[in-house]
Coordinates of C-alpha atoms in Angstrom, one line a residue:
X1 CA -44.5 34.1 -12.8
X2 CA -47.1 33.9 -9.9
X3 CA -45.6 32.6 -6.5
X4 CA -48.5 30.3 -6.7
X5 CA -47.5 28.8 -10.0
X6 CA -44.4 28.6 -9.2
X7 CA -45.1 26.6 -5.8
X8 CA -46.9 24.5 -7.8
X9 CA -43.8 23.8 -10.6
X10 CA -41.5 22.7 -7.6
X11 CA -43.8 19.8 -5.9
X12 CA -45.1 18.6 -9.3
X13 CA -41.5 18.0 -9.7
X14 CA -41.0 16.5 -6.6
X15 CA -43.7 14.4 -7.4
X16 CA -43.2 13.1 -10.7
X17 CA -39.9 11.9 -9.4
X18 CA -41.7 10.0 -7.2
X19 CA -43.9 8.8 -9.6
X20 CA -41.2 7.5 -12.1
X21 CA -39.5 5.7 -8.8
X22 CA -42.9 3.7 -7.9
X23 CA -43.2 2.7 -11.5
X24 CA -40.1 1.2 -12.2
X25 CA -40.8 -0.8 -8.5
X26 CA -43.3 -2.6 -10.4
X27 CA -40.2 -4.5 -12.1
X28 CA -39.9 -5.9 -9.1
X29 CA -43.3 -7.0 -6.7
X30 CA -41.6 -9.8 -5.4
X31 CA -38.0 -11.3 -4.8
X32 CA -37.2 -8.1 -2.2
X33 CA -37.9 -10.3 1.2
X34 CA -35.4 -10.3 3.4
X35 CA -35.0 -13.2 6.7
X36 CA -36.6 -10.9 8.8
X37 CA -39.4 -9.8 6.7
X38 CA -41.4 -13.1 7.9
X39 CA -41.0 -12.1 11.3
X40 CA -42.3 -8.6 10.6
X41 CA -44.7 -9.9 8.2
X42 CA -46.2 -12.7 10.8
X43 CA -46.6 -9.6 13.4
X44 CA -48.3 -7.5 11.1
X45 CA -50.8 -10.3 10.3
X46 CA -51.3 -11.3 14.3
X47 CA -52.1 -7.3 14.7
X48 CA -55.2 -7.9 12.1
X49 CA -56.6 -11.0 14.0
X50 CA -54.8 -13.8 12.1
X51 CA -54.3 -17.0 14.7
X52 CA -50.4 -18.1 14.5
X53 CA -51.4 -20.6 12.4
X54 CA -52.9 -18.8 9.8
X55 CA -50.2 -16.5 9.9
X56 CA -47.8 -18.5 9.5
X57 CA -49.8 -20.0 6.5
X58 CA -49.5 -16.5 4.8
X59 CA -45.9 -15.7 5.9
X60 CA -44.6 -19.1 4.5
X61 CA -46.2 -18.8 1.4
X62 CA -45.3 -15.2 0.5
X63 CA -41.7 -16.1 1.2
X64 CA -41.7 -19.3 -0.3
X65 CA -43.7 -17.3 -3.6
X66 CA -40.5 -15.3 -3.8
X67 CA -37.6 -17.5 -3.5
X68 CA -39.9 -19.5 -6.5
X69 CA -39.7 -15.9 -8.2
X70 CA -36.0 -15.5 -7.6
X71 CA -35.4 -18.8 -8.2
X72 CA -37.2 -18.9 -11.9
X73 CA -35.3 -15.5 -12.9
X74 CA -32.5 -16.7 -12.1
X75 CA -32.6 -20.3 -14.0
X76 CA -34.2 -18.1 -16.9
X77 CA -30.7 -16.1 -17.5
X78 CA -28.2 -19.5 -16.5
X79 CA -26.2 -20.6 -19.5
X80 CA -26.6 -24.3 -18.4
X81 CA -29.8 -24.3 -17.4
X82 CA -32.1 -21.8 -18.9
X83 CA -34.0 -24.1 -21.2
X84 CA -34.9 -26.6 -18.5
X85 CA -38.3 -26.7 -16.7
X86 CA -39.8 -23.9 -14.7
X87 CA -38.3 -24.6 -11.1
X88 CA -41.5 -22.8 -9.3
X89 CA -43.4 -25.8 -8.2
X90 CA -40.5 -27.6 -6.9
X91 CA -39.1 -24.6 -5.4
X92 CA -42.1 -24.0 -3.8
X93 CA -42.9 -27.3 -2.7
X94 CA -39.5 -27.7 -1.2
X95 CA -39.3 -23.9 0.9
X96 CA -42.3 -25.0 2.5
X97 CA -41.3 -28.3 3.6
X98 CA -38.5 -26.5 4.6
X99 CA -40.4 -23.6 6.5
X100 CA -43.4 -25.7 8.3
X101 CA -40.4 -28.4 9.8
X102 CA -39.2 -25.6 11.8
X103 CA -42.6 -23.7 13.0
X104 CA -44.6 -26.7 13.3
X105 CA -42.9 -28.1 16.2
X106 CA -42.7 -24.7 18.1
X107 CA -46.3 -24.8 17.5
X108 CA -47.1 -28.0 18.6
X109 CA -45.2 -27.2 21.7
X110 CA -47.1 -23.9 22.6
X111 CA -44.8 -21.3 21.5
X112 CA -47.7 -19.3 20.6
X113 CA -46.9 -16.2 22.8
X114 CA -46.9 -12.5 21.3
X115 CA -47.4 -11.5 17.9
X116 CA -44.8 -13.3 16.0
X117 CA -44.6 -16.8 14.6
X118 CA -42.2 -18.7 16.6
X119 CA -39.3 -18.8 13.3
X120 CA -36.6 -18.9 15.7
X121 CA -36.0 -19.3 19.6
X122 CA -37.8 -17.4 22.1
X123 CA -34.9 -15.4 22.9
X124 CA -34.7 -14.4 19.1
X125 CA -38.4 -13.7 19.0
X126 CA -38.2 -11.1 21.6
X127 CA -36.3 -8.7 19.7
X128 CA -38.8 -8.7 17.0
X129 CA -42.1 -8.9 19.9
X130 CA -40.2 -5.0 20.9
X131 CA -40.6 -3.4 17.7
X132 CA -44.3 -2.9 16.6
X133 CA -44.2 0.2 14.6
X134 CA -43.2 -1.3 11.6
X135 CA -45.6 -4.0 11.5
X136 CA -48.2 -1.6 12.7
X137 CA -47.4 0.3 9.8
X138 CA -47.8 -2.4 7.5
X139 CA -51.9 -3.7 8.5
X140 CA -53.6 -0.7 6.9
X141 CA -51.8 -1.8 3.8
X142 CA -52.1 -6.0 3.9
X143 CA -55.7 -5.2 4.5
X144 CA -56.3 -3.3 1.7
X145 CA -53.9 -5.3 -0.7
X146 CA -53.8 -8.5 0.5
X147 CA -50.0 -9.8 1.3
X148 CA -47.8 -9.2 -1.9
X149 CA -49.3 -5.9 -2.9
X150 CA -49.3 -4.6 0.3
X151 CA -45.9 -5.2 1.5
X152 CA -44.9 -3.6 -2.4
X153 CA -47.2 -0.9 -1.7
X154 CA -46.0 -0.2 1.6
X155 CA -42.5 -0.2 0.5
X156 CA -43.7 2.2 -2.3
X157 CA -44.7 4.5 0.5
X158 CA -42.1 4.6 2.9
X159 CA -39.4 5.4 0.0
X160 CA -41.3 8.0 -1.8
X161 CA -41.8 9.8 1.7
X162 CA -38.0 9.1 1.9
X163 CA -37.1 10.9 -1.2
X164 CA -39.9 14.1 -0.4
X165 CA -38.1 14.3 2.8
X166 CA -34.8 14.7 1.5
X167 CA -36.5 17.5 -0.6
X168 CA -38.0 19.4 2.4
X169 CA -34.9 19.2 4.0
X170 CA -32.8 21.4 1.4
X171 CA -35.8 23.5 0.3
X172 CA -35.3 24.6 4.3
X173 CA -32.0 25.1 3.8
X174 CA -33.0 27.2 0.7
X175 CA -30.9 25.2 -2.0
X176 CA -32.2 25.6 -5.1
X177 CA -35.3 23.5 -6.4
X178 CA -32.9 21.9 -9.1
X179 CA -30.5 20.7 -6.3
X180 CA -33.5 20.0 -4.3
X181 CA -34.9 17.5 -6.7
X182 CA -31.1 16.0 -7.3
X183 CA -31.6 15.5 -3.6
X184 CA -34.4 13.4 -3.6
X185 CA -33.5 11.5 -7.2
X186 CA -30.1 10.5 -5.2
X187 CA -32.3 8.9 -2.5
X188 CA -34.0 6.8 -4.9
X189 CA -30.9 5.7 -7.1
X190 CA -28.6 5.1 -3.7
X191 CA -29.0 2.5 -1.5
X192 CA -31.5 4.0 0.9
X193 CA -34.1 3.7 -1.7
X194 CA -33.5 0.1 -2.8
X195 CA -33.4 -1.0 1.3
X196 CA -36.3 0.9 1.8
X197 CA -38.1 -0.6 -0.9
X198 CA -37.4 -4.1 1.3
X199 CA -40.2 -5.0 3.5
X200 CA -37.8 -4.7 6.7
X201 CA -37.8 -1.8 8.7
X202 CA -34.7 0.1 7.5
X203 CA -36.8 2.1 5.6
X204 CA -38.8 3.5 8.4
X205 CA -35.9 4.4 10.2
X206 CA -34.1 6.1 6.9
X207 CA -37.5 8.2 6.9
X208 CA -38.1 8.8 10.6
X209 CA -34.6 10.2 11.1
X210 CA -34.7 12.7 7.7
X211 CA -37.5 13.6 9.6
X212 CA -35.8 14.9 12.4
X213 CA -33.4 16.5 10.3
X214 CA -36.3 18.4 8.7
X215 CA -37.4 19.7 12.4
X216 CA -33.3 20.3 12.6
X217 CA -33.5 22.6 9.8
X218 CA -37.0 24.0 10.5
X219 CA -35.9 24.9 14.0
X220 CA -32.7 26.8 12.9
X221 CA -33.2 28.2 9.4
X222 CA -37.1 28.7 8.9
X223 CA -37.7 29.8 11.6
X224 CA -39.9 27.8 13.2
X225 CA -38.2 26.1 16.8
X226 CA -41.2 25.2 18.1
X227 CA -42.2 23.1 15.0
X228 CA -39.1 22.0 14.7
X229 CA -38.6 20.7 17.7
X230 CA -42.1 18.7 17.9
X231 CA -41.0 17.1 15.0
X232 CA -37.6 15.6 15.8
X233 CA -39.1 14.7 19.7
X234 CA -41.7 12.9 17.6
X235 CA -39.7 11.0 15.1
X236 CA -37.5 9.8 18.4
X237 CA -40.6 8.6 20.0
X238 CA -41.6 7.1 16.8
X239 CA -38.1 5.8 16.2
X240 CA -38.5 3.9 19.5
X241 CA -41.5 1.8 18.7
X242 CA -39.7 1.3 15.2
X243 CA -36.1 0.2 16.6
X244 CA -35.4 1.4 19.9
X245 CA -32.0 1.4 19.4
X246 CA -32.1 3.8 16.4
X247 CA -34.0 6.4 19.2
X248 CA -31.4 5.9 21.6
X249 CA -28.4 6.0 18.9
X250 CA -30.2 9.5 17.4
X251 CA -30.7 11.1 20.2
X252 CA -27.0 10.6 21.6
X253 CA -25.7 11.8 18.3
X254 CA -28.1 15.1 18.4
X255 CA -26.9 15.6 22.0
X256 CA -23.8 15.5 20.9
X257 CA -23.6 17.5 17.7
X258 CA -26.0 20.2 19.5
X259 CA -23.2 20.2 22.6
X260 CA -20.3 20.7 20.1
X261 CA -22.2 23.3 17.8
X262 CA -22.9 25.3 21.0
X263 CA -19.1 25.1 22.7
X264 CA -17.8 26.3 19.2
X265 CA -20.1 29.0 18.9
X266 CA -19.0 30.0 22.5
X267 CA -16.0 29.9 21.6
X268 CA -16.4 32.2 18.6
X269 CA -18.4 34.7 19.8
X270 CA -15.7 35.0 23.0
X271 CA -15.9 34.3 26.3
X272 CA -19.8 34.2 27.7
X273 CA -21.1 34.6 24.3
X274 CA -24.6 33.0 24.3
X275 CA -25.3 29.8 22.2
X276 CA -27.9 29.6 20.0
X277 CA -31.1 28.9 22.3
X278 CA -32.6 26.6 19.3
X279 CA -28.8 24.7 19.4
X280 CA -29.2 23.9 22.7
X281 CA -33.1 23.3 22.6
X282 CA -31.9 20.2 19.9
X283 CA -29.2 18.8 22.0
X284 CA -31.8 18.8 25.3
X285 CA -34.6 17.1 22.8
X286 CA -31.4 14.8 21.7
X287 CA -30.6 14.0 25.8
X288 CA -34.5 13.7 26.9
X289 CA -34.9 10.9 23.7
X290 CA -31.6 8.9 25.1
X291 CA -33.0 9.3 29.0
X292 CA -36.4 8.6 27.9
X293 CA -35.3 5.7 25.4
X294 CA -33.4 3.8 28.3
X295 CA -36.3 4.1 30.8
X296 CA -38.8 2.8 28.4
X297 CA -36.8 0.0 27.1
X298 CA -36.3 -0.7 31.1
X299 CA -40.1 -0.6 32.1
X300 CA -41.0 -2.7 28.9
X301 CA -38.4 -5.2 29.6
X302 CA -37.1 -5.1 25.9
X303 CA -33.9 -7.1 25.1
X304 CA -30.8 -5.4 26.8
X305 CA -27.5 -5.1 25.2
X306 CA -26.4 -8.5 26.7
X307 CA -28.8 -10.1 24.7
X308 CA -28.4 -8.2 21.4
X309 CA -24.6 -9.7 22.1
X310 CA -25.2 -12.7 23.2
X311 CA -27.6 -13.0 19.7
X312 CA -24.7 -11.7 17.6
X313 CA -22.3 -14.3 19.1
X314 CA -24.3 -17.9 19.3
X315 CA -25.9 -17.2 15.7
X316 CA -29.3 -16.2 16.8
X317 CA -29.2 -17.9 19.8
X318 CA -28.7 -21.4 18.2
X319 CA -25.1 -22.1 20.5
X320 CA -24.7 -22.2 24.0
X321 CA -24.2 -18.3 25.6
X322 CA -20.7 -17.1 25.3
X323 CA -19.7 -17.0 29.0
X324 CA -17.2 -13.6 28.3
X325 CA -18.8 -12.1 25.4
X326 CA -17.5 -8.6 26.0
X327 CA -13.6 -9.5 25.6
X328 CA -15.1 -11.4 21.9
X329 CA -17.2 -8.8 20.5
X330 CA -14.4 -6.4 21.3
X331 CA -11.8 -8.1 19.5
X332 CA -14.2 -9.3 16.6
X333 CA -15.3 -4.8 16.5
X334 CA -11.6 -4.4 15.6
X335 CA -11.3 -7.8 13.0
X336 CA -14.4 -6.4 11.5
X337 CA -13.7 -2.3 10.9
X338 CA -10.1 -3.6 9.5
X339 CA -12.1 -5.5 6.6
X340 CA -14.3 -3.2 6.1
X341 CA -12.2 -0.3 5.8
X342 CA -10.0 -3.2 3.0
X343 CA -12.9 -3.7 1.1
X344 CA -13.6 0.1 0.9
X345 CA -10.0 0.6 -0.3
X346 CA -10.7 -1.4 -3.3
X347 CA -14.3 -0.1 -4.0
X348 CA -13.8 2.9 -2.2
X349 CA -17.5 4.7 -3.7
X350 CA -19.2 4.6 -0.5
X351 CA -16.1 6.4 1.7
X352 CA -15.7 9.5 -1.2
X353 CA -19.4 9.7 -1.4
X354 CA -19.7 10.3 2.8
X355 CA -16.4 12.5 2.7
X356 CA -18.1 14.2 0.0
X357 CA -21.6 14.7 1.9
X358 CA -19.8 15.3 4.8
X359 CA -17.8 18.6 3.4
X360 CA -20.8 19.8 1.7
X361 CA -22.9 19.5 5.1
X362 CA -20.3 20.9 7.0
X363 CA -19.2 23.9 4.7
X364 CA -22.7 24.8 3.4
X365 CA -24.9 23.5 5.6
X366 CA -23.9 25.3 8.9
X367 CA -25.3 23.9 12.1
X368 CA -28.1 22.0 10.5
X369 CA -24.9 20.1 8.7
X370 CA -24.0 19.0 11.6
X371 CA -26.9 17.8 12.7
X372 CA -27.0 15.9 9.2
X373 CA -23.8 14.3 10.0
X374 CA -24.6 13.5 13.4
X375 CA -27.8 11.9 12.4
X376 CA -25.7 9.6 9.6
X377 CA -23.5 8.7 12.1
X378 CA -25.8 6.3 13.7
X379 CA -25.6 4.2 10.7
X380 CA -22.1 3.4 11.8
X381 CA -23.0 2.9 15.0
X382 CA -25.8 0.4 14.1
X383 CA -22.8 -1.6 12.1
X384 CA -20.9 -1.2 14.8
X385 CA -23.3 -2.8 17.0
X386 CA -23.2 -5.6 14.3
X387 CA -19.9 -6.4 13.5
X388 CA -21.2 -8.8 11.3
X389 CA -19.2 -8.6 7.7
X390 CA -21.9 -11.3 6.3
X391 CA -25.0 -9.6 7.2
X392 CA -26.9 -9.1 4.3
X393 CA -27.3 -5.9 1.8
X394 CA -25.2 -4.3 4.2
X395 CA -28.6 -3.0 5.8
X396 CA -27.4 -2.1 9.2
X397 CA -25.1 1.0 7.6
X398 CA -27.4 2.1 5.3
X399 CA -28.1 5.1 7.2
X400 CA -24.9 6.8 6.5
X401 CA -26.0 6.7 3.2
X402 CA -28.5 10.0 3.8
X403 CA -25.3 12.6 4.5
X404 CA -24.2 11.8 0.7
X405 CA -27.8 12.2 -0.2
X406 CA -28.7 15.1 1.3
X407 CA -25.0 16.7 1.4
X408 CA -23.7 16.6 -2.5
X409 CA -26.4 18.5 -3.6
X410 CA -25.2 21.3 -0.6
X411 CA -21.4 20.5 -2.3
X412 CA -22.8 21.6 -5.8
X413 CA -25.2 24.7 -4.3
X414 CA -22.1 27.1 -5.3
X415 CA -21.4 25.6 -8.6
X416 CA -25.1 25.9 -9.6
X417 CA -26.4 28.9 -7.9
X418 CA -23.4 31.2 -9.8
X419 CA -24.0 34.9 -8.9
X420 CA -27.6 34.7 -7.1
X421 CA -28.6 32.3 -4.3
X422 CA -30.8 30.3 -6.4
X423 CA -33.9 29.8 -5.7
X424 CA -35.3 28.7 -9.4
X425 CA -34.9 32.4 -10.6
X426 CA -31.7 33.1 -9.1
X427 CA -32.9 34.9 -5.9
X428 CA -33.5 34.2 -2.1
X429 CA -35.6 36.4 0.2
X430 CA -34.0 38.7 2.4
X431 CA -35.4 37.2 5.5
X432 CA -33.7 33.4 4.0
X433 CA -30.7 34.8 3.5
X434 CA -30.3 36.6 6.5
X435 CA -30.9 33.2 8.5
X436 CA -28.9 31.0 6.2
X437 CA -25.8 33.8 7.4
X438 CA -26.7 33.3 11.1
X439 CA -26.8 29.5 10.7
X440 CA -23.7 29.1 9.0
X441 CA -22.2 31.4 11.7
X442 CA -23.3 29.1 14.5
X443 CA -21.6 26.2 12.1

């Protein structure tokens, strides 16, 4: 078979799977908003010219349109009630009422500043006003679909590019097209590919950070450090107009794991053995994004970390400021992780399927692994940030999810590969193999 054929077998694969994951999203157009997809939403719209007003106008009746769509679905399948009248109407009707008693006041009292529509105090707001890549993301797609189709088709997007990434990342670490393609089907069928189907930004960040774990992996396995680092100095500076506290939280973690990779490969090679100049290239990318994340966030006056607590503690702001919230949040960290880690004892899925990412990453995936787990990390630290057991979906960890996406399919690399080192006919270049050796040295 022609090299060029075969190039062309492995990304029509990767693109029917991405193919059969938008279709079945057309089950669902509506029904996936979330409470903060009206603030994101009402930015979006104030970025295309909207006035608050109309904004507002659009945002409260695309929500209102899906709780009328949940609400129908749901009375359609109810044993009592599913040969009663169609709810929609009333639903509608009522969510509205609902909607314009709390944003017509705000109105009428000039809360008109920045881009969102005042839903909730000023203070609350401002997070939102600080994180315009997402809705920026969204206008080229409400303007060409209109509101519903474009937040579905944006959603569409953002997962899809998910999934490819996923691909891109184990090609690099030349697994096997097969495994590759498991890679990206386990995005879709996990978590990360439901949450980033929900027009919030989770799904930006899922697909911002696989990106740096692409220039990870392009910097120590393809050899390509230059590209590699562009890309994960980009997908920080991306990350911070996104959620600047995923760019901070990234970059600390990929300081760290570059730091650690480097001692250990001191260690190993002896005393004044050389680290990896790519290792430490990450790690100084990973430091510059922290440093450059804290004096951004500084000169823009985004909300601090006192804030962010002081939201999590007064329910969005709606009770008087906790006068010593640090001694609260503290104990309520330790209330929260020993509930958590409860309810993972009884459905204990999601802890096997990160010990099982995390092995595969680790044994197979050498220093780019541990990048992999470093960049998963952050989706405990975002939960941490939130100790929060009724946040909804459990959006805040779903980052965590991407080590048992992209790290099972490492796990199984042996199992499939046999003999050869599998690369659809059983065989890797010299030059691939010689640098997946290296790499798992440095690991």
């Amino acid at each position: 078979m022609r090299p060029g054929s075969r190039l062309g077998g492995r990304f029509l694969g990767v693109l029917v799977l991405a193919a059969v994951f938008a279709v079945l999203q057309l089950a669902n157009v509506t029904g996936r908003d979330t409470p903060d997809t009206k603030n994101y939403l009402s930015y979006a719209l104030s970025l295309t010219g909207q006035s608050k007003r109309a904004a507002a106008t659009a945002t409260i009746d695309y929500v209102c349109a899906s709780r009328a769509e949940r609400a129908r679905r749901d009375q359609s399948v109810h044993v009592v009630r599913f040969h009663r009248a169609d709810p929609t109407a009333e639903v509608t009707a009522e969510c509205r009422e609902q909607e314009w008693a709390v944003v017509e006041p705000r109105l009428a009292a000039g809360q008109t500043g920045g881009h969102t529509v005042p839903y909730m105090p000023e203070r609350f707001m401002a997070i939102f006003e600080a994180r315009p890549g997402y809705p920026a993301f969204l206008v080229p797609f409400v303007l060409a679909f209109g509101v519903t189709w474009g937040l579905w088709a944006a959603g569409v997007v953002i997962a899809c590019a998910g999934g490819v990434l996923v691909f891109l990342v184990l090609r690099t670490l030349a697994v096997p097209v097969p495994l590759a393609l498991t890679g990206q089907a386990l995005y879709y069928v996990l978590p990360c590919g439901t949450t980033a189907m929900r027009p919030m930004t989770e799904g930006l960040l899922m697909a911002l950070t696989l990106a740096a774990v692409w220039g990870c992996a392009l910097a120590l396995r393809a050899g390509r450090p230059r590209t590699g680092l562009a890309l994960v100095g980009g997908s920080l500076l991306a990350l911070f107009t996104v959620k600047h506290s995923q760019a901070l939280f990234l970059g600390l973690c990929l300081a760290v794991a570059g730091g650690v990779i480097a001692l250990r490969r001191h260690r190993r090679r002896g005393r004044g053995g050389p680290a990896p100049r790519e290792v430490l290239a990450l790690a100084a990318v990973g430091l510059a994004g922290v440093v450059g994340t804290l004096l951004l966030a500084r000169l823009l006056h985004h909300p601090s970390e006192t804030d962010s607590l002081q939201d999590l503690l007064t329910d969005h702001f709606n009770r008087p400021d906790r006068e010593h919230p640090w001694p609260e949040f503290w104990q309520l960290q330790g209330n929260f992780w020993v509930e958590w880690l409860r309810r993972q004892a009884w459905q204990p899925l999601f802890v096997a399927a990160l010990a099982a990412g995390a092995w595969g990453a680790l044994r197979r995936g050498g220093a780019v692994g541990g990048f992999l787990v470093a960049a998963a990390f952050t989706g405990l630290l975002t939960q941490a940030g939130h100790p929060d057991i009724n946040i909804w979906g459990e959006r805040l960890i779903v980052l965590a999810w991407l080590l048992p996406v992209v790290g099972v399919p490492l796990l199984l690399e042996p199992v499939v590969r046999g003999n050869g080192d599998g690369d659809g006919d059983g065989r890797v270049p010299l030059p691939v193999r010689r640098e997946r050796d290296r790499a798992e040295a440095v690991g």
